[in-house]
Amino acid sequence: MRKVLLSCSLVVALLLSLAVMVHDADADALLFPYVVVSDNVTTMISVVNHDTNGTGQLHYAYFYKLDPNDRAQECEEGDFWRESSEEDVVAFDVGGIYGSATGGVLFGDPGAIDPTTANAGYTGPFDVLGALAPTRAFLLVDNGQVNDAELYGEAMLFDYALGAAWGYRAYNSLDTSALNPAFGNAQEVQGEVLNWFEAAPLHLLPLSEFQTLFFVTPVGTNQDAGNKNVVFYLFDVDPASGQNLVAWDRDENPISGYVEVSITCVGAVSADELMTTMAYNHLVDTGGWTYANTWLGSGAGAVADAVVFKLEYNLGSTLNGEPIVDTLNTAVWLRDNANWTGAFGSRVGAGGIDGF
């Protein structure tokens, strides 16, 4: 049973082990933590290349699942290089649902589509996940150089069957290894990574009206691998009784019954899978609030760090029991609520960003 209350000696040990190093130069790579292609969803990726060294190519590496619903399955790797240039931007549909005639490249990009143009850049398609659908993946984009802040990216996940979408900004970490970058807690810039005890607060909508999914991608050093494994769970400790909880309901009642889920490479888990049946029955019509937590995984790829998104969409045609039209679809990147380089004193053991 988890009790996220730290002794002074443990805090000191963890601070020493997780200390952030100061680097003179950083490699530049982007992590798109969650990419999906299915029968009704695809992902649009955009990459801006500000590479003043003019290396002329970007390296794209996908780590994808053959069975998108197998949370224990390790990812396969597929990578390629594509031409690029300083101040270039490319946007592409990884599934080829859109831009199918141009290898997934969107919006009439001449350099990426037509090799006969003056800005010839086409060396192969970008829509490589289309033939593997349905699949979940994460994507690394690297310029192969030690020059930080040269790349920028965005992702949009588009449910083209329902006309709903959500998106995020790619994670550009502080790392020092070209072509094999690090994206763990020590390299985060804006709290992108959850580490054990770095609980992220979150609101739970009523489970009877909304599906709540968590997309979890284990991260760390040597991200160029598909076997990283982390434990994810919803958790809090009642400050009055010390009881382990899964959440608080909408009337300040502590609800016990959390369930831990192990995820390798990338995976999705629903809120109801993260609680016992009794806890679900208590929260199904009200929702509440809680913290998202990670714990050390198992095996050769065990890590304690993960990037986590919370996705919510309506199950029917009501909100608060009142009618709504069409699909409500929204997602939040769960940023850490504490950082080992910050102050201490929050309720779950370590303070920092907002101390909640």
Tab-separated table of C-alpha atoms in Angstrom, residues 41-255:
chain	number	residue	atom	x	y	z
A	41	VAL	CA	-8.773	8.690	-35.594
A	42	THR	CA	-5.531	9.920	-37.112
A	43	THR	CA	-2.736	12.253	-36.010
A	44	MET	CA	-1.400	15.319	-37.779
A	45	ILE	CA	2.208	16.228	-36.964
A	46	SER	CA	3.864	19.553	-37.755
A	47	VAL	CA	7.593	20.210	-37.354
A	48	VAL	CA	9.353	23.564	-37.689
A	49	ASN	CA	13.082	23.365	-38.378
A	50	HIS	CA	15.094	26.371	-37.210
A	51	ASP	CA	18.385	24.502	-37.688
A	52	THR	CA	20.944	27.196	-38.442
A	53	ASN	CA	23.617	24.551	-39.002
A	54	GLY	CA	21.769	23.525	-42.145
A	55	THR	CA	22.227	19.775	-41.783
A	56	GLY	CA	19.608	19.234	-44.473
A	57	GLN	CA	17.771	16.286	-42.901
A	58	LEU	CA	15.596	15.356	-39.938
A	59	HIS	CA	15.420	11.911	-38.382
A	60	TYR	CA	11.939	10.512	-37.613
A	61	ALA	CA	11.698	7.468	-35.333
A	62	TYR	CA	8.358	5.827	-34.483
A	63	PHE	CA	7.919	3.379	-31.628
A	64	TYR	CA	4.607	1.663	-32.273
A	65	LYS	CA	2.498	-1.213	-30.963
A	66	LEU	CA	1.379	-4.128	-33.070
A	67	ASP	CA	-1.561	-4.516	-30.661
A	68	PRO	CA	-2.631	-1.052	-29.462
A	69	ASN	CA	-4.646	-2.499	-26.583
A	70	ASP	CA	-1.833	-4.625	-25.127
A	71	ARG	CA	-0.374	-2.431	-22.395
A	72	ALA	CA	2.418	-4.927	-21.644
A	73	GLN	CA	3.620	-5.228	-25.241
A	74	GLU	CA	6.919	-3.624	-26.173
A	75	CYS	CA	7.027	-1.319	-29.169
A	76	GLU	CA	8.543	-1.974	-32.557
A	77	GLU	CA	10.758	0.704	-34.088
A	78	GLY	CA	10.599	2.239	-37.546
A	79	ASP	CA	12.689	5.236	-38.566
A	80	PHE	CA	13.655	7.276	-41.609
A	81	TRP	CA	15.397	10.488	-42.624
A	82	ARG	CA	13.669	13.202	-44.616
A	83	GLU	CA	15.070	16.304	-46.278
A	84	SER	CA	14.643	19.628	-44.489
A	85	SER	CA	16.203	23.079	-44.414
A	86	GLU	CA	16.512	26.133	-42.209
A	87	GLU	CA	13.125	27.719	-41.378
A	88	ASP	CA	11.265	24.838	-43.050
A	89	VAL	CA	7.924	23.542	-41.805
A	90	VAL	CA	6.317	20.256	-42.728
A	91	ALA	CA	2.860	19.032	-41.735
A	92	PHE	CA	1.755	15.464	-42.354
A	93	ASP	CA	-0.916	12.943	-41.467
A	94	VAL	CA	0.838	9.903	-39.986
A	95	GLY	CA	-2.006	7.639	-41.115
A	96	GLY	CA	-2.358	9.019	-44.618
A	97	ILE	CA	-6.094	9.560	-44.223
A	98	TYR	CA	-5.421	13.048	-45.534
A	99	GLY	CA	-2.690	13.758	-48.068
A	100	SER	CA	-2.795	10.156	-49.272
A	101	ALA	CA	-1.621	11.164	-52.741
A	102	THR	CA	1.456	12.931	-51.337
A	103	GLY	CA	2.717	10.459	-48.730
A	104	GLY	CA	0.696	12.154	-46.010
A	105	VAL	CA	2.224	15.595	-46.610
A	106	LEU	CA	-0.396	18.337	-46.214
A	107	PHE	CA	-1.127	21.820	-47.492
A	108	GLY	CA	0.723	21.757	-50.817
A	109	ASP	CA	4.244	21.751	-49.404
A	110	PRO	CA	6.345	21.817	-52.628
A	111	GLY	CA	9.653	20.852	-51.077
A	112	ALA	CA	8.259	17.781	-49.357
A	113	ILE	CA	5.977	16.649	-52.182
A	114	ASP	CA	7.667	17.317	-55.518
A	115	PRO	CA	11.348	16.320	-55.937
A	116	THR	CA	11.606	18.360	-59.152
A	117	THR	CA	11.173	21.726	-57.425
A	118	ALA	CA	14.039	24.031	-56.551
A	119	ASN	CA	13.494	23.157	-52.893
A	120	ALA	CA	13.435	19.431	-53.651
A	121	GLY	CA	13.050	17.418	-50.494
A	122	TYR	CA	10.911	14.369	-51.181
A	123	THR	CA	12.784	11.196	-50.267
A	124	GLY	CA	9.852	9.067	-49.187
A	125	PRO	CA	6.431	9.161	-47.537
A	126	PHE	CA	5.581	10.419	-44.069
A	127	ASP	CA	2.372	8.398	-43.575
A	128	VAL	CA	4.156	5.231	-42.475
A	129	LEU	CA	1.699	4.299	-39.700
A	130	GLY	CA	-1.249	3.982	-42.054
A	131	ALA	CA	-0.406	0.396	-43.007
A	132	LEU	CA	-0.104	-0.531	-39.310
A	133	ALA	CA	-3.467	0.809	-38.147
A	134	PRO	CA	-4.821	0.487	-35.588
A	135	THR	CA	-1.779	1.390	-33.550
A	136	ARG	CA	-0.536	3.611	-30.746
A	137	ALA	CA	2.954	5.094	-30.850
A	138	PHE	CA	5.298	7.829	-29.797
A	139	LEU	CA	7.484	9.752	-32.236
A	140	LEU	CA	10.992	11.171	-31.919
A	141	VAL	CA	12.168	13.866	-34.352
A	142	ASP	CA	15.882	14.673	-34.183
A	143	ASN	CA	18.208	16.904	-36.170
A	144	GLY	CA	21.243	14.837	-35.224
A	145	GLN	CA	23.051	17.919	-33.940
A	146	VAL	CA	24.060	19.336	-30.574
A	147	ASN	CA	22.191	22.614	-30.868
A	148	ASP	CA	19.239	23.099	-28.571
A	149	ALA	CA	15.958	24.865	-29.389
A	150	GLU	CA	16.242	24.394	-33.144
A	151	LEU	CA	13.054	22.311	-33.497
A	152	TYR	CA	9.420	23.005	-32.664
A	153	GLY	CA	6.418	20.751	-33.142
A	154	GLU	CA	2.684	20.344	-32.620
A	155	ALA	CA	0.343	17.364	-32.835
A	156	MET	CA	-3.388	17.243	-33.508
A	157	LEU	CA	-5.342	14.040	-32.901
A	158	PHE	CA	-8.384	14.148	-35.133
A	159	ASP	CA	-11.474	11.969	-34.835
A	160	TYR	CA	-12.555	12.435	-38.426
A	161	ALA	CA	-15.621	10.224	-37.953
A	162	LEU	CA	-17.096	12.522	-35.289
A	163	GLY	CA	-15.413	15.793	-36.188
A	164	ALA	CA	-13.613	16.197	-32.859
A	165	ALA	CA	-9.969	16.985	-32.159
A	166	TRP	CA	-7.430	17.811	-29.476
A	167	GLY	CA	-3.758	18.645	-29.630
A	168	TYR	CA	-0.530	19.359	-27.823
A	169	ARG	CA	2.883	20.950	-28.222
A	170	ALA	CA	5.813	18.546	-28.630
A	171	TYR	CA	8.187	18.137	-25.691
A	172	ASN	CA	11.660	19.537	-26.393
A	173	SER	CA	13.823	18.488	-23.469
A	174	LEU	CA	17.178	19.561	-22.101
A	175	ASP	CA	19.325	16.689	-23.323
A	176	THR	CA	22.878	16.133	-24.513
A	177	SER	CA	22.747	13.045	-26.726
A	178	ALA	CA	22.107	13.489	-30.435
A	179	LEU	CA	20.019	10.712	-32.034
A	180	ASN	CA	19.371	9.061	-28.645
A	181	PRO	CA	17.856	11.833	-26.547
A	182	ALA	CA	16.733	11.831	-22.931
A	183	PHE	CA	13.213	12.911	-21.957
A	184	GLY	CA	13.078	12.003	-18.271
A	185	ASN	CA	12.287	14.098	-15.242
A	186	ALA	CA	15.798	15.542	-15.039
A	187	GLN	CA	15.504	16.929	-18.570
A	188	GLU	CA	12.040	18.469	-18.372
A	189	VAL	CA	11.545	22.165	-19.051
A	190	GLN	CA	7.978	22.982	-18.013
A	191	GLY	CA	6.898	20.073	-15.825
A	192	GLU	CA	6.184	17.795	-18.786
A	193	VAL	CA	7.148	14.619	-16.877
A	194	LEU	CA	5.551	12.964	-13.856
A	195	ASN	CA	8.001	11.267	-11.502
A	196	TRP	CA	7.195	9.280	-8.367
A	197	PHE	CA	5.829	11.624	-5.679
A	198	GLU	CA	5.302	14.378	-8.281
A	199	ALA	CA	1.535	14.042	-8.077
A	200	ALA	CA	-0.500	16.002	-10.619
A	201	PRO	CA	-3.950	17.129	-9.442
A	202	LEU	CA	-6.872	16.470	-11.765
A	203	HIS	CA	-10.636	16.798	-11.937
A	204	LEU	CA	-12.821	13.760	-12.655
A	205	LEU	CA	-16.056	14.342	-14.538
A	206	PRO	CA	-19.000	12.040	-13.747
A	207	LEU	CA	-18.097	8.654	-15.192
A	208	SER	CA	-21.712	8.023	-16.157
A	209	GLU	CA	-21.640	10.920	-18.641
A	210	PHE	CA	-17.984	11.034	-19.712
A	211	GLN	CA	-15.265	8.621	-20.685
A	212	THR	CA	-11.976	9.590	-19.063
A	213	LEU	CA	-8.830	8.068	-20.565
A	214	PHE	CA	-5.208	8.482	-19.571
A	215	PHE	CA	-2.538	8.170	-22.255
A	216	VAL	CA	0.717	7.171	-20.576
A	217	THR	CA	4.174	7.147	-22.173
A	218	PRO	CA	7.099	6.022	-19.964
A	219	VAL	CA	10.148	8.230	-20.546
A	220	GLY	CA	13.760	8.517	-19.441
A	221	THR	CA	17.299	8.437	-20.715
A	222	ASN	CA	17.936	6.500	-23.912
A	223	GLN	CA	14.384	7.139	-25.081
A	224	ASP	CA	15.332	5.420	-28.320
A	225	ALA	CA	13.836	2.122	-27.082
A	226	GLY	CA	10.425	0.506	-26.939
A	227	ASN	CA	10.626	-1.363	-23.628
A	228	LYS	CA	10.275	1.383	-21.019
A	229	ASN	CA	7.785	0.367	-18.330
A	230	VAL	CA	6.043	2.433	-15.651
A	231	VAL	CA	3.256	1.970	-13.093
A	232	PHE	CA	0.420	4.504	-13.212
A	233	TYR	CA	-2.349	5.061	-10.659
A	234	LEU	CA	-4.720	7.626	-9.131
A	235	PHE	CA	-3.895	8.260	-5.502
A	236	ASP	CA	-4.052	10.521	-2.460
A	237	VAL	CA	-3.621	10.198	1.310
A	238	ASP	CA	-6.312	11.481	3.661
A	239	PRO	CA	-4.428	13.985	5.872
A	240	ALA	CA	-6.817	13.342	8.750
A	241	SER	CA	-6.704	9.540	8.878
A	242	GLY	CA	-3.680	8.592	6.770
A	243	GLN	CA	-5.922	6.360	4.635
A	244	ASN	CA	-4.872	5.621	1.049
A	245	LEU	CA	-7.438	6.951	-1.421
A	246	VAL	CA	-8.237	6.814	-5.108
A	247	ALA	CA	-10.128	10.138	-5.096
A	248	TRP	CA	-12.343	12.585	-3.262
A	249	ASP	CA	-15.970	12.859	-4.280
A	250	ARG	CA	-17.839	16.110	-4.857
A	251	ASP	CA	-18.909	16.270	-1.205
A	252	GLU	CA	-15.381	16.072	0.269
A	253	ASN	CA	-15.712	12.360	1.074
A	254	PRO	CA	-12.482	10.337	0.826
A	255	ILE	CA	-12.917	7.287	-1.446
